[in-house]
Amino acid sequence: MLASVQMPTPSVVNSPFYDAIPLGEPIPPNEKHAVSVSLPRWQDVVDYEEGRISDILKTGYPRFFIHRSIQQLANVLKCKFGRPDEQAILFPSMQSASECRDFIREFSRRAGGTCDPQVRIVRFCVLAQAAPDGSAPDCVQASNSSEAPIQLHCVLFPGDLWPHAKAFWQHTGLGISSRLADECLRILAHNESILGGCSEILKDGRRGLPAVPARGGGFGRSRYQRPMTSSIFAPASSEPSRAASPAPSTSTSTSSSSTSASMFMSAIDHQEDELTVEHAMYVEERFGRNLPFEQASLAKCALRRRIAGTLLSSGGLEDALGSAPVASVRHGGISEDDVYLFATGMASIYSAHQVAMLERAVAQETPDFTPSDCEAYIKKRGDLSFVRAPFAIGKAICFGFPYTDTLKILQKWGPGCHFFGHGTDKDLDALEEMLENYPRDEPPVVSLFCEFPSNPLLRSADLVRLRRLADKHGFVIVIDETIGNFVNVDVLPYADMVVSSLTKVFSGECNVMGGSLVLNPKSARAATLRNVLKVRYEDTQWPEDSIFLERNSRDFVPRVARIDTNAEAICEYLLEAKAAPNSVVRDVFYPKYVTRNHYDACRRTHQYASESAHQGGGFGGLFSVVLKTPEAARAFYDALSCAKGPSLGTSCTLACPYTLLAHYAELPWAKTMEVDEELVRVSVGCEETDTLIEMCRQALEAASSA
């Protein structure tokens, strides 16, 4: 019952100042599920891109660096189901695994490889075994969660195709969560302690990888109620490698007890770790303010309402969840039913692209289609993700310089995209001219994607004019509001779909991934887009990740206000430094000073949520500073006394040489887009303002001496 959940009112406190995190350590320190890694020197970033420090990194950004727990679980399944020359990669659903399989096959063909590489999908079920006396397993706690087993979908493929599989994982963000992997490993370790024995083939799966302690807190807490079987594994099914349908049929094979007797931790280790991990879970729920695992569905409800604007950050969680949904304070009257949660921000962007393409493809045949019409089209096409030609639909448009994987998604799925990389009014003139003179023998444009503002140049597009063009030419607009965030800007009136990475400032704690898609109910295409989502959308956000996202985001609004204040003060200081004689600063990019008129058109002019929030929207917490020489840029970055690594939106200040990190293999091209190698991107946190300004002063001093 909700009445038992008492949560304190969130407040914003000063973030710790991380000024000495060693190379390769997680950010935040000692956080197993950290989504950033420390790269404290400019040379460290170069070495990272050159692959010289892979063995030093304890973690990394999850879409680029596959978490150690996921590697461990994938190795276990590869050893059990794979051939010696195969690799494995894991997904939470058959749909995402099938799309990965199709991507590997298609890009292998394009690279001149075999026309039909042997790519297989194995569905593997993880189910906790009952103790001999029928009692609950020690490693899991009884709850009201589903008793269904965890289903993993393992894509097995020839090892030389790994770059294609890794590209799919990176671009789409559809892979499994590290917390999901940990739960599977804990259950398998528990099963070993019950069944005994030790399988050499599965021991190989953990070789060279750290052990995962058993703990409660995961999915499968009540699964001990199911009858104990003779095998540690539930039946697994292997998809025939010849099939190429979006929803492949599977053949079932049951693993024998002789090959499934154990995992990779002894029962003694399992019992020794038990108290430590159970204590950690107790601390998270009692003092960390986490909802209990059995209330993960309530956490998801709270997230959807918070994103819709109906759950005020200063309001009580209990009251908000106990009340009926209310009209949104965001423009357009959206409700929680218009909000879709994803495991990562890129998964929401990838899904928006897929939804836009599928909506156009089906509507061309049946204008007012139903979900059944959509399903029939998918079955007829036989290509769920539009990765194979021919395409009966037009291209997308990428307006402005986007995050690197957004552009890759638009280029690699569907017929491609028109790229207007500067995102300026001049680019908008060129876009309008292209649309007015579009070849009649080509399918019309399907969608336009843009960030508001863009990363890393913080430019804001003229959304008013883009909306007029979309209405005139019939394409969908998808806006990524991650950088602006919906505390500061309201872009929904100009979009058909709004996507966001909840990993960033919405969470702030740098310890969980998440994404969202908001469907504009006032969009002219809302009905058909919703019908596509009914068919295509999957909620694959791991429940424990939802719990952490919900907890982290309770102070979202006042935290954004604090970050905005800090960032604005730092940028004012840097602009003063730029104006000084012999300054090493060439440019400062911040929405307050870049395309301000377009930003103000979408900037909130009213109080968003609570009395503690500032009046109106700020300019965000992200800025980029460009130094005049490579030597100055290197010295400036090295001297910054803050956390340094990938990601943004963290409660602690986080910096990175963005161009090196995101475009190392294409630096000359990035320069043509005005994204220079000397650019340092800074995501401002909640530290004391004076401390941050002094940090920048010292870094500029070092740059001046370089």
Coordinates of C-alpha atoms in Angstrom, one line a residue, residues 301-513:
C301 CA 3.8 5.8 -13.0
A302 CA 5.6 8.6 -11.0
L303 CA 8.1 9.0 -13.8
R304 CA 5.5 9.3 -16.5
R305 CA 3.6 11.9 -14.5
R306 CA 6.7 13.8 -13.6
I307 CA 7.7 14.0 -17.3
A308 CA 4.1 15.0 -18.2
G309 CA 4.4 17.8 -15.7
T310 CA 1.7 16.5 -13.4
L311 CA 3.9 15.4 -10.5
L312 CA 5.4 18.5 -8.9
S313 CA 8.9 18.0 -7.6
S314 CA 8.0 19.5 -4.2
G315 CA 4.9 17.5 -3.8
G316 CA 4.6 14.3 -1.9
L317 CA 5.1 11.1 -3.9
E318 CA 2.4 9.3 -1.9
D319 CA -0.2 12.0 -2.6
A320 CA 0.7 12.3 -6.3
L321 CA 0.5 8.6 -6.9
G322 CA -2.6 8.2 -4.9
S323 CA -4.5 10.8 -6.9
A324 CA -6.1 10.5 -10.3
P325 CA -4.2 11.8 -13.3
V326 CA -4.6 15.6 -13.7
A327 CA -4.2 17.9 -16.6
S328 CA -0.6 18.7 -17.4
V329 CA 1.1 22.1 -16.6
R330 CA 3.1 21.5 -19.8
H331 CA 1.7 23.1 -22.9
G332 CA -0.8 20.9 -24.7
G333 CA -2.5 19.2 -21.8
I334 CA -0.6 15.9 -22.0
S335 CA -1.1 13.1 -19.5
E336 CA 0.9 10.2 -18.4
D337 CA -0.6 8.1 -21.2
D338 CA 1.3 10.3 -23.7
V339 CA 4.6 9.4 -22.1
Y340 CA 6.6 6.3 -23.1
L341 CA 9.6 5.1 -21.1
F342 CA 12.7 3.6 -22.6
A343 CA 15.8 2.0 -21.3
T344 CA 18.1 4.7 -22.7
G345 CA 17.8 8.1 -24.4
M346 CA 19.0 6.7 -27.7
A347 CA 16.4 4.0 -27.6
S348 CA 13.7 6.7 -27.5
I349 CA 15.4 8.5 -30.5
Y350 CA 15.7 5.2 -32.4
S351 CA 12.1 4.4 -31.7
A352 CA 10.8 7.8 -32.7
H353 CA 12.6 7.3 -36.1
Q354 CA 11.1 3.8 -36.5
V355 CA 7.6 5.1 -35.5
A356 CA 7.8 8.0 -38.0
M357 CA 8.9 5.7 -40.9
L358 CA 6.3 3.0 -40.1
E359 CA 3.5 5.5 -39.7
R360 CA 4.3 7.0 -43.2
A361 CA 4.6 3.5 -44.8
V362 CA 1.3 2.2 -43.5
A363 CA -0.5 5.5 -44.1
Q364 CA 0.5 5.5 -47.7
E365 CA -1.5 2.3 -48.1
T366 CA -4.3 2.9 -45.5
P367 CA -4.6 6.5 -44.5
D368 CA -6.7 6.0 -41.4
F369 CA -5.1 2.8 -40.3
T370 CA -5.7 0.7 -37.2
P371 CA -3.1 -1.2 -35.1
S372 CA -4.1 -4.3 -37.0
D373 CA -3.3 -2.6 -40.3
C374 CA 0.1 -1.8 -38.9
E375 CA 0.8 -5.3 -37.9
A376 CA -0.3 -6.6 -41.3
Y377 CA 2.1 -4.2 -43.0
I378 CA 5.0 -5.3 -40.8
K379 CA 4.3 -9.0 -41.6
K380 CA 4.1 -8.3 -45.3
R381 CA 7.3 -6.2 -45.4
G382 CA 9.3 -8.8 -43.4
D383 CA 11.7 -6.1 -42.2
L384 CA 10.7 -4.7 -38.8
S385 CA 13.3 -1.9 -38.7
F386 CA 13.6 -0.5 -42.2
V387 CA 17.2 -1.7 -42.5
R388 CA 16.9 -3.3 -45.9
A389 CA 16.0 -1.7 -49.3
P390 CA 13.8 -1.1 -51.1
F391 CA 12.1 1.7 -49.2
A392 CA 8.7 3.0 -50.2
I393 CA 9.2 6.1 -48.0
G394 CA 11.2 9.3 -48.2
K395 CA 14.2 10.4 -46.2
A396 CA 14.4 12.1 -42.9
I397 CA 16.0 15.5 -42.2
C398 CA 18.6 16.2 -39.5
F399 CA 18.6 19.9 -38.7
G400 CA 21.5 21.2 -36.8
F401 CA 24.7 19.4 -35.6
P402 CA 23.3 16.6 -33.4
Y403 CA 24.7 14.0 -31.0
T404 CA 26.7 11.6 -33.2
D405 CA 24.5 8.5 -32.8
T406 CA 21.3 10.5 -33.7
L407 CA 22.8 11.2 -37.1
K408 CA 24.0 7.6 -37.5
I409 CA 20.4 6.3 -36.8
L410 CA 18.9 8.5 -39.5
Q411 CA 21.6 7.5 -42.0
K412 CA 21.6 3.7 -41.3
W413 CA 17.9 2.9 -41.0
G414 CA 15.5 3.9 -43.8
P415 CA 16.6 5.5 -47.0
G416 CA 18.9 8.1 -45.3
C417 CA 18.7 11.7 -44.4
H418 CA 19.2 15.3 -45.6
F419 CA 21.7 16.9 -43.3
F420 CA 21.7 20.6 -42.5
G421 CA 24.5 20.5 -40.0
H422 CA 24.8 24.2 -39.0
G423 CA 21.2 24.6 -38.0
T424 CA 21.3 28.3 -38.7
D425 CA 18.7 30.5 -40.4
K426 CA 20.7 30.2 -43.6
D427 CA 20.4 26.4 -43.4
L428 CA 16.7 26.9 -42.8
D429 CA 16.5 28.9 -46.0
A430 CA 18.2 26.1 -47.9
L431 CA 15.9 23.6 -46.3
E432 CA 12.8 25.5 -47.4
E433 CA 14.2 25.8 -50.9
M434 CA 14.8 22.1 -51.0
L435 CA 11.3 21.3 -49.9
E436 CA 9.7 23.7 -52.4
N437 CA 11.7 22.1 -55.3
Y438 CA 11.6 18.5 -54.1
P439 CA 11.7 16.0 -57.0
R440 CA 8.2 14.8 -57.8
D441 CA 9.5 11.3 -58.5
E442 CA 10.9 10.9 -55.0
P443 CA 8.9 10.0 -51.9
P444 CA 8.3 13.0 -49.7
V445 CA 10.3 13.7 -46.6
V446 CA 9.1 11.6 -43.6
S447 CA 10.5 13.5 -40.6
L448 CA 12.7 16.2 -39.2
F449 CA 14.9 15.6 -36.1
C450 CA 16.6 18.4 -34.2
E451 CA 18.0 19.1 -30.7
F452 CA 16.9 22.1 -28.7
P453 CA 19.4 23.5 -28.2
S454 CA 22.1 21.5 -30.0
N455 CA 25.1 19.7 -28.6
P456 CA 27.8 21.0 -28.3
L457 CA 27.2 24.4 -30.0
L458 CA 24.1 25.2 -28.0
R459 CA 22.3 26.6 -31.1
S460 CA 18.5 26.8 -31.0
A461 CA 16.6 26.2 -34.2
D462 CA 13.7 28.4 -35.4
L463 CA 11.0 25.9 -34.3
V464 CA 8.1 28.2 -35.3
R465 CA 9.3 28.3 -38.9
L466 CA 10.1 24.6 -38.9
R467 CA 6.6 23.8 -37.7
R468 CA 5.1 25.8 -40.5
L469 CA 7.2 23.9 -43.0
A470 CA 6.2 20.6 -41.5
D471 CA 2.6 21.4 -41.7
K472 CA 2.9 22.5 -45.3
H473 CA 4.9 19.5 -46.5
G474 CA 3.5 16.9 -44.3
F475 CA 6.4 15.6 -42.3
V476 CA 6.7 14.7 -38.6
I477 CA 9.0 16.8 -36.2
V478 CA 10.9 15.1 -33.5
I479 CA 12.7 17.3 -31.0
D480 CA 15.3 16.2 -28.5
E481 CA 14.9 18.5 -25.4
T482 CA 17.6 16.8 -23.3
I483 CA 19.9 19.9 -23.3
G484 CA 17.1 22.5 -22.8
N485 CA 15.0 20.2 -20.5
F486 CA 11.4 20.8 -19.9
V487 CA 12.0 22.9 -16.9
N488 CA 13.5 25.6 -19.0
V489 CA 11.9 25.2 -22.5
D490 CA 8.5 24.2 -23.9
V491 CA 9.0 22.7 -27.3
L492 CA 6.0 20.4 -27.4
P493 CA 3.7 22.8 -29.4
Y494 CA 6.2 22.6 -32.3
A495 CA 6.8 18.8 -32.2
D496 CA 4.8 15.7 -33.0
M497 CA 7.1 13.7 -30.6
V498 CA 9.5 15.0 -28.0
V499 CA 12.4 12.7 -26.9
S500 CA 14.8 13.1 -24.0
S501 CA 17.6 11.2 -22.3
L502 CA 16.6 10.8 -18.6
T503 CA 20.2 9.6 -18.0
K504 CA 21.3 13.3 -18.0
V505 CA 19.9 16.1 -15.8
F506 CA 16.6 14.4 -15.1
S507 CA 18.5 11.8 -13.1
G508 CA 21.5 13.9 -12.3
E509 CA 23.2 11.1 -10.3
C510 CA 25.1 9.5 -13.2
N511 CA 24.1 6.0 -12.0
V512 CA 21.2 4.9 -14.2
M513 CA 20.2 5.0 -17.8

